[in-house]
Coordinates of C-alpha atoms in Angstrom, one line a residue:
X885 CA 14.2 -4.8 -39.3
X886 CA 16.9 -2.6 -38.0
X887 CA 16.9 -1.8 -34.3
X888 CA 18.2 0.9 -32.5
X889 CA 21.2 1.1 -30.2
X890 CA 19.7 0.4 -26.7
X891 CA 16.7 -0.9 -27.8
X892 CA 16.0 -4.4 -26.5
X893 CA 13.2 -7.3 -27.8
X894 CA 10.8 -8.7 -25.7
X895 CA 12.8 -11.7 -25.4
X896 CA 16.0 -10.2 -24.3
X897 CA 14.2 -8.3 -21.6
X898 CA 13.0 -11.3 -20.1
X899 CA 15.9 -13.2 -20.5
X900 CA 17.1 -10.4 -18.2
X901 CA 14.1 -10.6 -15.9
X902 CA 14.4 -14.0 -15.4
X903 CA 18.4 -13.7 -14.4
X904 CA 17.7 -10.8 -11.7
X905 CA 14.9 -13.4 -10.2
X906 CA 17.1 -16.7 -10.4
X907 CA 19.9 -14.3 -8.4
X908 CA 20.6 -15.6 -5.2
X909 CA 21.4 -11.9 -4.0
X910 CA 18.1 -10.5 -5.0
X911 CA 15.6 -12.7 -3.7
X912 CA 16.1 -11.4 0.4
X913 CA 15.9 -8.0 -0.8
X914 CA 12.2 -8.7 -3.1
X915 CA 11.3 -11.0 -0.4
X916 CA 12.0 -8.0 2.6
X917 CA 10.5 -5.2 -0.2
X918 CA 7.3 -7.4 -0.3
X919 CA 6.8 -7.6 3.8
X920 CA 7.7 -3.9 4.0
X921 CA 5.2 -3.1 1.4
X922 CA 2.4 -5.3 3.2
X923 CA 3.5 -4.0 6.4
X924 CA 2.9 -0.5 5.2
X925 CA -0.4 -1.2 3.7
X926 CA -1.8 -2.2 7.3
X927 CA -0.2 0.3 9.0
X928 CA -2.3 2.8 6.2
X929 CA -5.7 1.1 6.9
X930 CA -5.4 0.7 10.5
X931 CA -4.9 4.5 10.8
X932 CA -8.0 5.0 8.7
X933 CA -9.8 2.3 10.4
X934 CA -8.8 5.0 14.1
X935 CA -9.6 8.3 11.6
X936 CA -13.6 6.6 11.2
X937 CA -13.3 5.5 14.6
X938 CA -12.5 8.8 16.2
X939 CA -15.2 11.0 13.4
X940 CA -17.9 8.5 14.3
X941 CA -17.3 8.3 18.3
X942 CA -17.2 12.2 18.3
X943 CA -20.4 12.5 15.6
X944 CA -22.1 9.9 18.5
X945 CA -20.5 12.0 21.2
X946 CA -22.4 15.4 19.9
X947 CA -25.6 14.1 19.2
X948 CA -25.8 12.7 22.4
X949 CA -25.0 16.1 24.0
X950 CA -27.8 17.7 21.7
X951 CA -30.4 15.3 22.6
X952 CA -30.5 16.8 26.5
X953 CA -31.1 20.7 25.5
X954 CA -34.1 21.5 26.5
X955 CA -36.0 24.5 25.1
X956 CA -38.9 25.8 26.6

């Protein structure tokens, strides 16, 4: 089977993988891109959880208001 130039197997590309984990100098960077990530992702929900928060106290807010008009 002839390969082309560039083109790696399976095997190499782990082989590869494996070195960039083992690396001493990567591992702060993966470990600080993981915290950042998770640190993001709360960040996200907590603003969505204040978006409901916010629609639902302001849906309560105006359906409270309607319930005192009185028509005669």
């Amino acid at each position: 089977m002839t390969r082309l130039a560039g083109e790696e197997t399976d095997e190499e590309k782990l082989e590869a993988i494996r070195s960039l984990v083992e690396n001493d100098e990567i591992k702060p960077i993966l470990r600080d891109f993981g915290t950042q990530t998770r640190r993001e992702t709360d960040k996200k929900y907590f603003h969505i959880f204040l978006i409901v928060l916010l629609f639902l106290t302001g849906l309560g807010w105006l359906f409270d208001n309607q319930s005192h008009i009185k028509t005669d």
